[in-house]
Amino acid sequence: MAYQNIDLTRDGHVAIIRLDRPKALNALNSAMMGEVAQALAALESDDAIGCVILTGSDKAFAAGADIKEMSDNDYLSIYKNDPFEANHCAIERFRKPIIAAVAGYALGGGCEIAMMCDFIIAAETAKFGQPEINLGVMPGIGGTQRLMRAVGKAKAMDLCLTGRMMDAEEAERAGLVSRIVKLDDLMETALDAASKIAAQSQPVAMITKETINAGFNMTLEQGIHFERRLFQSLFSTQDQKEGMAAFIEKRKPHFKNK
């Protein structure tokens, strides 16, 4: 379908969703996030796609929510017509691996949707923050919770209560970002990582993602037990047989996603 607020392209088995509201610094409105949710639903069922990259422009991944769109809400209207549940949460519910490639501003909702992705590759120009307190509100798409789990309570308190931004280097030190690259290398690096993921067995990649995410809410003992059972279940797949045979035979595996 034709999109008005995002750009969807493909490179082999990788799909790239680019947020595309440049005049608004990719501020997240309902139309844009509805299109992101529609694109992810289509990619979820597309067997040719093994990994997705979510990105923005060089200037802004997403500079926050569209304040003009939400400013007139009252409690009942925003509670009854939750603008986040259906569309924004489509990212966290997406079962295939998804990478955030971030340059420029990733603030407020922009930081939150980046954290919904499985990991973040940041350009050296990236700036992250949860400045909602400056607007008389607080993060509302998981910002307080995901940020705390990613960077720890002290830094999450610092960022959410002061509204300050942190640069890519601080974000990497804190554990929010997996790696930093030059701006000109951002998409090439993200595509290289996504292509490596997409070349793996799709079921194994999806189960690995599920296991790591589930472990966030388990004790270590529970997480290890969960991991062990899923590891054992993979011995029922053709891809396990192919992967181990290829290793023994010193050749590249040819996974069939079965």
Short mmCIF file of C-alpha atoms in Angstrom, two decimals:
data_model
loop_
_atom_site.label_atom_id
_atom_site.label_comp_id
_atom_site.label_asym_id
_atom_site.label_seq_id
_atom_site.Cartn_x
_atom_site.Cartn_y
_atom_site.Cartn_z
CA MET A 1 0.00 0.00 0.00
CA ALA A 2 1.00 3.64 -0.37
CA TYR A 3 2.11 5.33 2.85
CA GLN A 4 1.98 9.06 3.57
CA ASN A 5 4.10 9.29 6.73
CA ILE A 6 6.60 6.46 6.41
CA ASP A 7 8.75 4.98 3.68
CA LEU A 8 8.94 1.18 3.42
CA THR A 9 11.72 -0.41 1.38
CA ARG A 10 13.33 -3.83 1.17
CA ASP A 11 16.90 -4.97 0.82
CA GLY A 12 17.02 -8.73 0.37
CA HIS A 13 15.39 -10.29 3.43
CA VAL A 14 15.48 -7.01 5.38
CA ALA A 15 12.70 -4.42 5.49
CA ILE A 16 13.46 -0.78 6.29
CA ILE A 17 10.75 1.45 7.79
CA ARG A 18 11.77 5.10 7.65
CA LEU A 19 9.73 7.64 9.61
CA ASP A 20 9.00 10.46 7.18
CA ARG A 21 7.54 13.65 8.64
CA PRO A 22 10.60 15.86 8.10
CA LYS A 23 8.89 19.20 8.75
CA ALA A 24 7.81 17.94 12.18
CA LEU A 25 11.15 16.22 12.97
CA ASN A 26 9.24 12.93 12.70
CA ALA A 27 6.97 13.78 15.62
CA LEU A 28 4.82 10.74 16.31
CA ASN A 29 1.18 11.32 15.41
CA SER A 30 -1.61 8.76 15.10
CA ALA A 31 -1.41 8.67 11.30
CA MET A 32 2.33 7.88 11.27
CA MET A 33 2.13 5.26 13.99
CA GLY A 34 -0.93 3.71 12.37
CA GLU A 35 1.11 3.26 9.20
CA VAL A 36 4.01 1.77 11.20
CA ALA A 37 1.58 -0.72 12.75
CA GLN A 38 0.13 -1.62 9.35
CA ALA A 39 3.58 -2.11 7.86
CA LEU A 40 4.69 -4.32 10.75
CA ALA A 41 1.54 -6.44 10.48
CA ALA A 42 2.29 -7.06 6.80
CA LEU A 43 5.96 -7.82 7.48
CA GLU A 44 5.06 -10.18 10.33
CA SER A 45 3.31 -12.49 7.88
CA ASP A 46 5.86 -12.07 5.08
CA ASP A 47 8.08 -15.15 5.12
CA ALA A 48 10.65 -13.38 2.92
CA ILE A 49 11.48 -10.86 5.67
CA GLY A 50 13.72 -11.97 8.52
CA CYS A 51 14.56 -8.63 10.16
CA VAL A 52 13.33 -5.02 10.18
CA ILE A 53 15.17 -1.72 10.62
CA LEU A 54 13.26 1.25 12.05
CA THR A 55 14.92 4.58 11.35
CA GLY A 56 14.29 8.27 10.75
CA SER A 57 16.28 11.10 9.17
CA ASP A 58 19.81 12.33 9.81
CA LYS A 59 18.36 15.16 11.88
CA ALA A 60 15.81 13.24 13.92
CA PHE A 61 14.85 9.65 14.53
CA ALA A 62 11.74 11.08 16.18
CA ALA A 63 11.72 14.25 18.26
CA GLY A 64 8.78 13.17 20.40
CA ALA A 65 5.02 12.86 20.25
CA ASP A 66 2.93 15.31 18.24
CA ILE A 67 1.98 17.67 21.05
CA LYS A 68 -0.52 19.60 18.93
CA GLU A 69 -2.45 16.40 18.34
CA MET A 70 -2.71 15.38 21.99
CA SER A 71 -2.77 18.69 23.89
CA ASP A 72 -6.58 19.07 23.95
CA ASN A 73 -7.22 15.64 25.49
CA ASP A 74 -8.70 15.29 28.95
CA TYR A 75 -8.32 12.24 31.19
CA LEU A 76 -11.40 10.37 29.97
CA SER A 77 -10.73 10.96 26.28
CA ILE A 78 -7.12 9.82 26.40
CA TYR A 79 -8.08 6.89 28.65
CA LYS A 80 -10.98 5.70 26.47
CA ASN A 81 -9.20 6.35 23.17
CA ASP A 82 -5.69 5.31 24.19
CA PRO A 83 -3.50 6.69 21.37
CA PHE A 84 -0.63 4.35 22.19
CA GLU A 85 -2.05 0.88 22.77
CA ALA A 86 -2.99 -0.15 19.23
CA ASN A 87 -0.25 1.48 17.20
CA HIS A 88 2.86 2.24 19.27
CA CYS A 89 2.73 -1.13 21.01
CA ALA A 90 2.79 -2.89 17.61
CA ILE A 91 6.57 -2.43 17.76
CA GLU A 92 7.01 -4.27 21.06
CA ARG A 93 4.60 -7.01 19.93
CA PHE A 94 6.44 -7.58 16.64
CA ARG A 95 7.84 -11.11 16.84
CA LYS A 96 10.68 -10.86 14.32
CA PRO A 97 13.91 -9.03 15.23
CA ILE A 98 13.74 -5.26 14.80
CA ILE A 99 16.68 -2.82 15.02
CA ALA A 100 16.45 0.92 15.70
CA ALA A 101 18.96 2.91 13.64
CA VAL A 102 19.06 6.29 15.38
CA ALA A 103 20.56 9.57 14.24
CA GLY A 104 19.78 12.99 15.66
CA TYR A 105 17.02 13.44 18.19
CA ALA A 106 15.30 10.45 19.82
CA LEU A 107 13.29 12.24 22.48
CA GLY A 108 10.15 11.42 24.41
CA GLY A 109 8.10 9.04 22.31
CA GLY A 110 11.02 8.77 19.92
CA CYS A 111 13.26 7.42 22.66
CA GLU A 112 10.45 5.14 23.79
CA ILE A 113 9.84 3.51 20.40
CA ALA A 114 13.60 3.09 19.93
CA MET A 115 13.65 1.21 23.25
CA MET A 116 10.79 -1.00 22.04
CA CYS A 117 13.13 -2.30 19.34
CA ASP A 118 15.45 -5.20 20.12
CA PHE A 119 18.59 -3.07 20.10
CA ILE A 120 19.73 0.38 19.07
CA ILE A 121 22.57 1.26 16.72
CA ALA A 122 23.29 4.96 17.10
CA ALA A 123 25.05 7.49 14.95
CA GLU A 124 27.52 9.68 16.80
CA THR A 125 25.00 12.53 16.38
CA ALA A 126 22.24 10.74 18.31
CA LYS A 127 20.68 12.37 21.37
CA PHE A 128 18.31 10.54 23.71
CA GLY A 129 16.00 11.84 26.39
CA GLN A 130 12.62 11.83 28.12
CA PRO A 131 11.79 15.54 28.38
CA GLU A 132 8.05 15.10 29.05
CA ILE A 133 8.35 16.71 32.48
CA ASN A 134 8.95 20.05 30.70
CA LEU A 135 5.42 19.72 29.27
CA GLY A 136 3.76 19.02 32.59
CA VAL A 137 3.47 15.28 32.00
CA MET A 138 5.63 12.17 32.26
CA PRO A 139 6.64 9.43 29.79
CA GLY A 140 3.59 7.38 28.83
CA ILE A 141 4.76 4.70 26.37
CA GLY A 142 7.01 2.79 28.74
CA GLY A 143 9.71 5.42 29.10
CA THR A 144 10.07 5.25 32.87
CA GLN A 145 10.05 1.45 32.86
CA ARG A 146 12.21 0.55 29.85
CA LEU A 147 14.73 3.31 30.54
CA MET A 148 15.14 2.15 34.13
CA ARG A 149 15.71 -1.42 32.99
CA ALA A 150 18.19 -0.30 30.34
CA VAL A 151 20.28 2.26 32.22
CA GLY A 152 19.45 1.75 35.90
CA LYS A 153 17.29 3.65 38.37
CA ALA A 154 19.65 6.56 39.05
CA LYS A 155 20.17 7.60 35.45
CA ALA A 156 16.50 7.02 34.58
CA MET A 157 15.54 9.31 37.47
CA ASP A 158 18.08 11.89 36.28
CA LEU A 159 16.80 11.90 32.70
CA CYS A 160 13.08 11.79 33.48
CA LEU A 161 13.15 14.37 36.29
CA THR A 162 15.50 16.91 34.70
CA GLY A 163 14.39 16.38 31.10
CA ARG A 164 18.00 16.57 29.94
CA MET A 165 19.37 14.81 26.86
CA MET A 166 22.27 12.38 26.76
CA ASP A 167 24.51 11.96 23.75
CA ALA A 168 25.39 8.70 22.02
CA GLU A 169 28.55 8.11 24.05
CA GLU A 170 26.72 8.43 27.37
CA ALA A 171 23.89 6.25 26.03
CA GLU A 172 26.36 3.52 25.09
CA ARG A 173 28.13 3.70 28.45
CA ALA A 174 24.79 3.43 30.20
CA GLY A 175 23.73 0.38 28.20
CA LEU A 176 20.94 1.97 26.14
CA VAL A 177 22.83 1.71 22.85
CA SER A 178 24.55 -1.42 21.54
CA ARG A 179 27.09 0.43 19.38
CA ILE A 180 27.97 3.85 17.94
CA VAL A 181 29.03 4.51 14.35
CA LYS A 182 29.70 7.51 12.18
CA LEU A 183 26.58 9.09 10.71
CA ASP A 184 27.59 8.16 7.17
CA ASP A 185 27.96 4.52 8.25
CA LEU A 186 24.71 4.21 10.20
CA MET A 187 22.47 2.54 7.64
CA GLU A 188 25.24 0.37 6.23
CA THR A 189 26.03 -0.90 9.72
CA ALA A 190 22.37 -1.47 10.57
CA LEU A 191 21.77 -3.23 7.28
CA ASP A 192 24.80 -5.45 7.79
CA ALA A 193 23.52 -6.48 11.24
CA ALA A 194 19.97 -6.99 9.97
CA SER A 195 21.18 -9.05 7.01
CA LYS A 196 23.16 -11.33 9.33
CA ILE A 197 20.07 -11.83 11.47
CA ALA A 198 17.83 -12.40 8.45
CA ALA A 199 20.23 -15.08 7.17
CA GLN A 200 19.67 -17.15 10.29
CA SER A 201 16.80 -19.53 10.91
CA GLN A 202 13.75 -17.31 11.40
CA PRO A 203 12.16 -19.53 14.07
CA VAL A 204 15.43 -19.64 16.03
CA ALA A 205 15.85 -15.84 15.84
CA MET A 206 12.25 -15.30 16.96
CA ILE A 207 12.56 -17.77 19.83
CA THR A 208 15.87 -16.21 20.93
CA LYS A 209 14.22 -12.78 20.98
CA GLU A 210 11.26 -14.16 22.94
CA THR A 211 13.56 -15.81 25.48
CA ILE A 212 15.59 -12.67 26.19
CA ASN A 213 12.45 -10.52 26.52
CA ALA A 214 10.73 -13.05 28.79
CA GLY A 215 13.80 -13.25 31.00
CA PHE A 216 13.38 -9.56 31.90
CA ASN A 217 10.38 -10.48 34.02
CA MET A 218 11.70 -13.70 35.55
CA THR A 219 14.12 -14.67 38.24
CA LEU A 220 17.44 -16.07 37.03
CA GLU A 221 16.32 -19.58 37.92
CA GLN A 222 13.04 -19.21 36.02
CA GLY A 223 14.79 -17.67 33.04
CA ILE A 224 17.35 -20.46 32.80
CA HIS A 225 14.60 -23.08 33.01
CA PHE A 226 12.63 -21.27 30.27
CA GLU A 227 15.75 -20.99 28.10
CA ARG A 228 16.61 -24.68 28.57
CA ARG A 229 13.18 -25.88 27.48
CA LEU A 230 13.19 -23.71 24.36
CA PHE A 231 16.75 -24.79 23.55
CA GLN A 232 15.64 -28.40 23.78
CA SER A 233 12.60 -27.71 21.58
CA LEU A 234 14.85 -26.55 18.74
CA PHE A 235 16.13 -30.10 18.31
CA SER A 236 12.78 -30.85 16.68
CA THR A 237 13.58 -28.48 13.79
CA GLN A 238 15.17 -29.12 10.42
CA ASP A 239 17.29 -26.01 10.86
CA GLN A 240 19.02 -27.48 13.92
CA LYS A 241 19.96 -30.56 11.92
CA GLU A 242 21.18 -28.41 9.02
CA GLY A 243 23.10 -25.95 11.21
CA MET A 244 25.02 -28.62 13.09
CA ALA A 245 25.64 -30.69 9.96
CA ALA A 246 27.04 -27.61 8.20
CA PHE A 247 29.35 -26.94 11.15
CA ILE A 248 30.68 -30.50 11.11
CA GLU A 249 31.07 -30.43 7.33
CA LYS A 250 32.72 -26.98 7.44
CA ARG A 251 30.26 -25.32 5.08
CA LYS A 252 27.71 -22.51 5.24
CA PRO A 253 24.28 -23.64 6.51
CA HIS A 254 21.21 -23.33 4.30
CA PHE A 255 18.32 -22.77 6.66
CA LYS A 256 14.76 -23.44 5.50
CA ASN A 257 12.98 -21.87 8.48
CA LYS A 258 11.53 -25.24 9.44
#
